[in-house]
Structures are given as structure tokens and as C-alpha cells.
PDB file of C-alpha atoms in Angstrom:
ATOM      1  CA  MET B   8      27.105 -86.475  -9.606  1.00 29.00           C
ATOM      2  CA  SER B   9      30.066 -84.113  -9.713  1.00 37.00           C
ATOM      3  CA  LYS B  10      33.246 -84.971  -7.915  1.00 41.00           C
ATOM      4  CA  SER B  11      34.145 -82.644  -5.048  1.00 50.00           C
ATOM      5  CA  PRO B  12      37.232 -80.507  -5.670  1.00 61.00           C
ATOM      6  CA  GLU B  13      40.568 -81.813  -4.479  1.00 81.00           C
ATOM      7  CA  VAL B  14      43.834 -80.138  -3.635  1.00 83.00           C
ATOM      8  CA  TRP B  15      46.456 -80.741  -6.302  1.00 87.00           C
ATOM      9  CA  PRO B  16      49.543 -82.797  -5.426  1.00 87.00           C
ATOM     10  CA  GLY B  17      52.363 -80.622  -4.117  1.00 88.00           C
ATOM     11  CA  HIS B  18      49.935 -77.800  -3.290  1.00 91.00           C
ATOM     12  CA  VAL B  19      48.237 -76.544  -0.147  1.00 89.00           C
ATOM     13  CA  LEU B  20      44.690 -75.250   0.149  1.00 89.00           C
ATOM     14  CA  VAL B  21      44.729 -71.597   1.221  1.00 90.00           C
ATOM     15  CA  GLY B  22      41.151 -70.593   0.471  1.00 91.00           C
ATOM     16  CA  GLN B  23      37.865 -71.279  -1.268  1.00 94.00           C
ATOM     17  CA  ILE B  24      36.043 -68.822  -3.509  1.00 96.00           C
ATOM     18  CA  THR B  25      32.627 -67.995  -2.088  1.00 96.00           C
ATOM     19  CA  ALA B  26      31.103 -65.338  -4.366  1.00 97.00           C
ATOM     20  CA  PRO B  27      31.744 -62.450  -6.752  1.00 97.00           C
ATOM     21  CA  HIS B  28      32.378 -58.999  -5.291  1.00 97.00           C
ATOM     22  CA  GLY B  29      31.327 -56.124  -7.494  1.00 96.00           C
ATOM     23  CA  ILE B  30      31.282 -56.155 -11.301  1.00 96.00           C
ATOM     24  CA  ASP B  31      34.976 -56.150 -12.287  1.00 97.00           C
ATOM     25  CA  GLY B  32      35.747 -59.839 -11.670  1.00 96.00           C
ATOM     26  CA  THR B  33      36.850 -59.442  -8.074  1.00 97.00           C
ATOM     27  CA  PHE B  34      35.776 -62.389  -5.916  1.00 97.00           C
ATOM     28  CA  ARG B  35      35.507 -63.248  -2.244  1.00 97.00           C
ATOM     29  CA  VAL B  36      37.744 -65.931  -0.812  1.00 96.00           C
ATOM     30  CA  TYR B  37      37.245 -67.653   2.520  1.00 93.00           C
ATOM     31  CA  PRO B  38      40.827 -68.145   3.760  1.00 90.00           C
ATOM     32  CA  THR B  39      41.657 -71.604   5.083  1.00 84.00           C
ATOM     33  CA  THR B  40      44.977 -70.514   6.496  1.00 82.00           C
ATOM     34  CA  ASP B  41      45.777 -69.243   9.969  1.00 76.00           C
ATOM     35  CA  PHE B  42      47.683 -66.433   8.253  1.00 82.00           C
ATOM     36  CA  PRO B  43      45.251 -64.730   5.827  1.00 86.00           C
ATOM     37  CA  GLU B  44      47.636 -61.768   5.537  1.00 89.00           C
ATOM     38  CA  ARG B  45      49.822 -63.998   3.334  1.00 89.00           C
ATOM     39  CA  TRP B  46      47.267 -63.469   0.559  1.00 90.00           C
ATOM     40  CA  ARG B  47      48.805 -59.987   0.198  1.00 89.00           C
ATOM     41  CA  GLN B  48      52.275 -61.490  -0.269  1.00 88.00           C
ATOM     42  CA  TRP B  49      51.518 -64.139  -2.882  1.00 90.00           C
ATOM     43  CA  GLN B  50      52.095 -62.924  -6.415  1.00 92.00           C
ATOM     44  CA  SER B  51      50.179 -65.834  -7.901  1.00 92.00           C
ATOM     45  CA  VAL B  52      47.624 -68.374  -6.736  1.00 94.00           C
ATOM     46  CA  VAL B  53      46.461 -71.606  -8.336  1.00 94.00           C
ATOM     47  CA  ILE B  54      42.702 -71.615  -8.986  1.00 94.00           C
ATOM     48  CA  ASP B  55      41.639 -75.195  -9.700  1.00 93.00           C
ATOM     49  CA  ARG B  56      38.791 -74.274 -12.054  1.00 91.00           C
ATOM     50  CA  LEU B  57      41.091 -72.099 -14.135  1.00 91.00           C
ATOM     51  CA  GLY B  58      43.503 -74.989 -14.585  1.00 89.00           C
ATOM     52  CA  GLY B  59      46.562 -73.348 -13.113  1.00 89.00           C
ATOM     53  CA  SER B  60      48.300 -70.382 -11.599  1.00 91.00           C
ATOM     54  CA  ARG B  61      46.982 -66.849 -12.032  1.00 93.00           C
ATOM     55  CA  ALA B  62      48.718 -63.602 -11.135  1.00 94.00           C
ATOM     56  CA  VAL B  63      47.231 -61.770  -8.183  1.00 94.00           C
ATOM     57  CA  ILE B  64      46.376 -58.286  -9.429  1.00 94.00           C
ATOM     58  CA  GLN B  65      44.992 -57.040  -6.124  1.00 94.00           C
ATOM     59  CA  SER B  66      44.101 -58.509  -2.749  1.00 94.00           C
ATOM     60  CA  ARG B  67      42.419 -56.858   0.205  1.00 95.00           C
ATOM     61  CA  LEU B  68      41.697 -58.311   3.615  1.00 94.00           C
ATOM     62  CA  THR B  69      38.416 -57.922   5.442  1.00 93.00           C
ATOM     63  CA  PRO B  70      37.858 -59.291   8.959  1.00 90.00           C
ATOM     64  CA  THR B  71      36.553 -62.595   7.552  1.00 90.00           C
ATOM     65  CA  LEU B  72      37.413 -62.736   3.828  1.00 93.00           C
ATOM     66  CA  VAL B  73      39.992 -61.911   1.203  1.00 95.00           C
ATOM     67  CA  LEU B  74      38.842 -59.863  -1.784  1.00 96.00           C
ATOM     68  CA  LEU B  75      40.900 -60.991  -4.747  1.00 96.00           C
ATOM     69  CA  LYS B  76      41.283 -59.715  -8.279  1.00 96.00           C
ATOM     70  CA  GLY B  77      43.034 -62.328 -10.375  1.00 94.00           C
ATOM     71  CA  GLU B  78      44.453 -62.358 -13.873  1.00 94.00           C
ATOM     72  CA  GLY B  79      41.933 -63.368 -16.529  1.00 93.00           C
ATOM     73  CA  VAL B  80      38.820 -62.856 -14.397  1.00 96.00           C
ATOM     74  CA  GLN B  81      37.330 -59.594 -15.627  1.00 96.00           C
ATOM     75  CA  THR B  82      33.561 -59.796 -15.155  1.00 97.00           C
ATOM     76  CA  ARG B  83      31.078 -60.608 -12.435  1.00 97.00           C
ATOM     77  CA  ASP B  84      29.912 -63.632 -14.465  1.00 97.00           C
ATOM     78  CA  ALA B  85      33.494 -64.947 -14.672  1.00 96.00           C
ATOM     79  CA  ALA B  86      33.847 -64.531 -10.911  1.00 96.00           C
ATOM     80  CA  GLU B  87      30.463 -66.224 -10.354  1.00 97.00           C
ATOM     81  CA  ALA B  88      31.664 -69.244 -12.349  1.00 96.00           C
ATOM     82  CA  LEU B  89      34.447 -69.676  -9.777  1.00 96.00           C
ATOM     83  CA  ARG B  90      32.073 -70.047  -6.805  1.00 96.00           C
ATOM     84  CA  GLY B  91      33.337 -73.038  -4.791  1.00 94.00           C
ATOM     85  CA  ALA B  92      36.702 -73.173  -6.582  1.00 94.00           C
ATOM     86  CA  LEU B  93      39.812 -73.863  -4.532  1.00 93.00           C
ATOM     87  CA  GLY B  94      42.713 -71.473  -4.127  1.00 93.00           C
ATOM     88  CA  MET B  95      46.064 -73.185  -3.646  1.00 93.00           C
ATOM     89  CA  VAL B  96      49.759 -72.388  -3.485  1.00 93.00           C
ATOM     90  CA  PRO B  97      52.706 -74.742  -3.942  1.00 92.00           C
ATOM     91  CA  GLU B  98      53.974 -76.194  -0.657  1.00 90.00           C
ATOM     92  CA  THR B  99      57.288 -74.497  -1.417  1.00 90.00           C
ATOM     93  CA  ALA B 100      55.560 -71.091  -1.073  1.00 88.00           C
ATOM     94  CA  LEU B 101      54.931 -71.703   2.631  1.00 87.00           C
ATOM     95  CA  PRO B 102      57.436 -70.355   5.124  1.00 85.00           C
ATOM     96  CA  ALA B 103      59.163 -72.762   7.476  1.00 86.00           C
ATOM     97  CA  LEU B 104      57.527 -73.122  10.877  1.00 86.00           C
ATOM     98  CA  PRO B 105      59.293 -73.222  14.229  1.00 89.00           C
ATOM     99  CA  PRO B 106      59.997 -76.655  15.738  1.00 88.00           C
ATOM    100  CA  GLY B 107      56.861 -78.280  17.127  1.00 85.00           C
ATOM    101  CA  GLU B 108      54.480 -76.425  14.808  1.00 86.00           C
ATOM    102  CA  TYR B 109      52.898 -78.003  11.737  1.00 88.00           C
ATOM    103  CA  TYR B 110      50.735 -77.093   8.800  1.00 86.00           C
ATOM    104  CA  TRP B 111      47.367 -78.846   8.667  1.00 83.00           C
ATOM    105  CA  HIS B 112      48.198 -80.685   5.470  1.00 85.00           C
ATOM    106  CA  GLN B 113      51.202 -82.267   7.205  1.00 90.00           C
ATOM    107  CA  LEU B 114      48.980 -83.763   9.914  1.00 92.00           C
ATOM    108  CA  ILE B 115      46.280 -85.302   7.723  1.00 91.00           C
ATOM    109  CA  GLY B 116      46.802 -89.054   7.493  1.00 95.00           C
ATOM    110  CA  LEU B 117      48.827 -89.430  10.701  1.00 97.00           C
ATOM    111  CA  THR B 118      48.099 -92.463  12.859  1.00 97.00           C
ATOM    112  CA  VAL B 119      46.770 -91.262  16.211  1.00 97.00           C
ATOM    113  CA  VAL B 120      48.000 -93.297  19.183  1.00 97.00           C
ATOM    114  CA  GLU B 121      46.981 -93.078  22.838  1.00 96.00           C
ATOM    115  CA  VAL B 122      49.876 -92.272  25.165  1.00 96.00           C
ATOM    116  CA  GLY B 123      50.462 -94.873  27.854  1.00 92.00           C
ATOM    117  CA  THR B 124      48.503 -97.691  26.234  1.00 94.00           C
ATOM    118  CA  GLY B 125      49.928 -97.532  22.711  1.00 95.00           C
ATOM    119  CA  ARG B 126      46.403 -98.146  21.423  1.00 94.00           C
ATOM    120  CA  VAL B 127      45.830 -96.943  17.867  1.00 95.00           C
ATOM    121  CA  LEU B 128      42.800 -94.657  17.925  1.00 95.00           C
ATOM    122  CA  GLY B 129      42.541 -94.107  14.185  1.00 96.00           C
ATOM    123  CA  THR B 130      43.710 -91.810  11.423  1.00 97.00           C
ATOM    124  CA  LEU B 131      43.638 -88.027  11.513  1.00 96.00           C
ATOM    125  CA  ALA B 132      41.220 -87.185   8.704  1.00 93.00           C
ATOM    126  CA  HIS B 133      40.408 -83.497   9.124  1.00 89.00           C
ATOM    127  CA  VAL B 134      41.397 -80.424  11.057  1.00 87.00           C
ATOM    128  CA  LEU B 135      38.309 -78.476  12.011  1.00 84.00           C
ATOM    129  CA  ARG B 136      38.598 -74.736  12.469  1.00 76.00           C
ATOM    130  CA  THR B 137      36.371 -73.761  15.376  1.00 74.00           C
ATOM    131  CA  GLY B 138      37.022 -70.046  15.656  1.00 68.00           C
ATOM    132  CA  ALA B 139      37.810 -70.692  19.312  1.00 68.00           C
ATOM    133  CA  ARG B 140      41.260 -70.774  20.849  1.00 78.00           C
ATOM    134  CA  HIS B 141      42.067 -74.164  19.403  1.00 83.00           C
ATOM    135  CA  ASP B 142      41.297 -76.328  16.418  1.00 86.00           C
ATOM    136  CA  VAL B 143      39.843 -79.827  16.636  1.00 92.00           C
ATOM    137  CA  PHE B 144      41.262 -82.978  15.065  1.00 94.00           C
ATOM    138  CA  GLU B 145      38.772 -85.412  13.556  1.00 95.00           C
ATOM    139  CA  VAL B 146      40.092 -88.946  13.914  1.00 96.00           C
ATOM    140  CA  GLU B 147      38.410 -91.611  11.778  1.00 96.00           C
ATOM    141  CA  ARG B 148      38.032 -94.961  13.517  1.00 94.00           C
ATOM    142  CA  PRO B 149      37.175 -98.184  11.706  1.00 89.00           C
ATOM    143  CA  GLY B 150      33.617 -99.257  12.501  1.00 89.00           C
ATOM    144  CA  LYS B 151      33.015 -96.373  14.921  1.00 90.00           C
ATOM    145  CA  LYS B 152      32.027 -92.733  14.870  1.00 92.00           C
ATOM    146  CA  SER B 153      34.822 -90.232  14.386  1.00 93.00           C
ATOM    147  CA  LEU B 154      36.602 -89.074  17.507  1.00 94.00           C
ATOM    148  CA  LEU B 155      37.026 -85.313  17.975  1.00 94.00           C
ATOM    149  CA  ILE B 156      40.214 -84.389  19.792  1.00 94.00           C
ATOM    150  CA  PRO B 157      41.046 -80.819  20.840  1.00 93.00           C
ATOM    151  CA  ALA B 158      44.299 -79.550  19.355  1.00 92.00           C
ATOM    152  CA  LEU B 159      45.816 -78.593  22.686  1.00 91.00           C
ATOM    153  CA  LYS B 160      49.374 -79.059  23.930  1.00 90.00           C
ATOM    154  CA  ASP B 161      48.004 -80.861  27.010  1.00 92.00           C
ATOM    155  CA  VAL B 162      46.350 -83.404  24.696  1.00 94.00           C
ATOM    156  CA  VAL B 163      48.772 -83.711  21.761  1.00 94.00           C
ATOM    157  CA  LYS B 164      51.950 -84.969  23.391  1.00 95.00           C
ATOM    158  CA  HIS B 165      54.132 -85.753  20.379  1.00 95.00           C
ATOM    159  CA  VAL B 166      54.043 -85.528  16.596  1.00 96.00           C
ATOM    160  CA  SER B 167      56.442 -87.389  14.332  1.00 96.00           C
ATOM    161  CA  LEU B 168      55.963 -86.696  10.652  1.00 94.00           C
ATOM    162  CA  ALA B 169      58.763 -89.142   9.860  1.00 94.00           C
ATOM    163  CA  GLU B 170      56.908 -91.958  11.656  1.00 96.00           C
ATOM    164  CA  GLY B 171      53.476 -90.770  10.499  1.00 97.00           C
ATOM    165  CA  ARG B 172      52.304 -90.664  14.102  1.00 97.00           C
ATOM    166  CA  MET B 173      50.633 -88.377  16.624  1.00 97.00           C
ATOM    167  CA  ASP B 174      50.589 -89.359  20.305  1.00 97.00           C
ATOM    168  CA  VAL B 175      47.676 -88.024  22.361  1.00 97.00           C
ATOM    169  CA  ALA B 176      46.522 -88.134  25.967  1.00 95.00           C
ATOM    170  CA  LEU B 177      42.752 -88.442  25.769  1.00 91.00           C
ATOM    171  CA  LEU B 178      40.663 -86.312  28.075  1.00 85.00           C
ATOM    172  CA  PRO B 179      38.458 -88.358  30.429  1.00 83.00           C
ATOM    173  CA  GLY B 180      35.124 -89.265  28.817  1.00 80.00           C
ATOM    174  CA  LEU B 181      36.113 -88.076  25.341  1.00 76.00           C
ATOM    175  CA  GLU B 182      35.662 -91.481  23.762  1.00 78.00           C
ATOM    176  CA  ASP B 183      32.327 -92.007  25.543  1.00 68.00           C
ATOM    177  CA  VAL B 184      30.922 -88.895  23.858  1.00 66.00           C
ATOM    178  CA  ALA B 185      31.921 -90.210  20.422  1.00 60.00           C
ATOM    179  CA  ASP B 186      30.489 -93.706  20.929  1.00 61.00           C
TER     180      ASP B 186
END
């Protein structure tokens, strides 16, 4: 059984290669960033299956994908071999966010605590992109099903990266749905 790909330490996942595009080595990338236009700004991207950083020769945005031509990938077969590979950039390549905004990778692993009761709900394990107006946080709970919490300002009351904590006000009935 093959091990699923993992993001390298000090890097951030920005996309996953889905398929070749054409015959010249160009490939399709599903962007996992809220800012896919940044693919046009990056001069290099780490492709895990290629073992390191590759210069971006050309990138084009479509409504749902990025079409990328990368250094050293010159044929359709070479692009096909990258299907499922991860595209990453160093954390240092990300611009600073305004106060109160966070990158997904900063939130993973936070302890989620209910406001008012101080009850630990679990650990934020995933951020699910819904395509709707808000994302959803998947909170793993020991011995229970995961709890899905909408990433809304009315729900997420406070985030402290220094404390490794996210305080949330649960919507009525949310836990009942998960149990």
C-alpha cells in the first residue's frame, strides 16, 4: 500500500496535479488556495514527485484550474506521471494576512474549545472547502464522530495561534447531528 502524499515541513500546499493538458508537458492543477491568481506570481513551485522546486515556465488560470508548464516536464507522459502530485511553496512565499485572518495550515492542530463552558471539543483536523460562502472546520473528537463547524465569524469567536486554541460558539443542535 502506498503512503499518501504529505506536505513537506516548512511548506504549504497550494495545489494538486490532476491531469496532463495537451502534449507539451503542461498539466492541470486544482488550486487549494483561496487566491489561485498567486500561481501567476510564483516563479517556482515545489512538486513533491519531482523531489524539489521547479521553475514555472508558464501558468494560466481557468475558472476552476491552473494550467502549469514547469521546468523539466516536457511530454504528456511526464505530466501524466505527476497525476496526484502535490504543489507546494515555502511558507515564506505567502504574504502576510491582516489581523484576524489565518491560513488553513496555521489552524490545523488547534484545540477547539466551546465558549462559555470551556469544554474541549477536539482538535481541528481539516478545513473543508465547500464552494459556498464559508469553509467548514472538521474537528476530530476522541471516541466520537467528527464535528463539522462552519467557519463563520458568529461561530469562531477567537483564535490564538500562540496558545494553540480556537474558541467557538456552537450552533444549537450541531453536536446532535454529529452524534
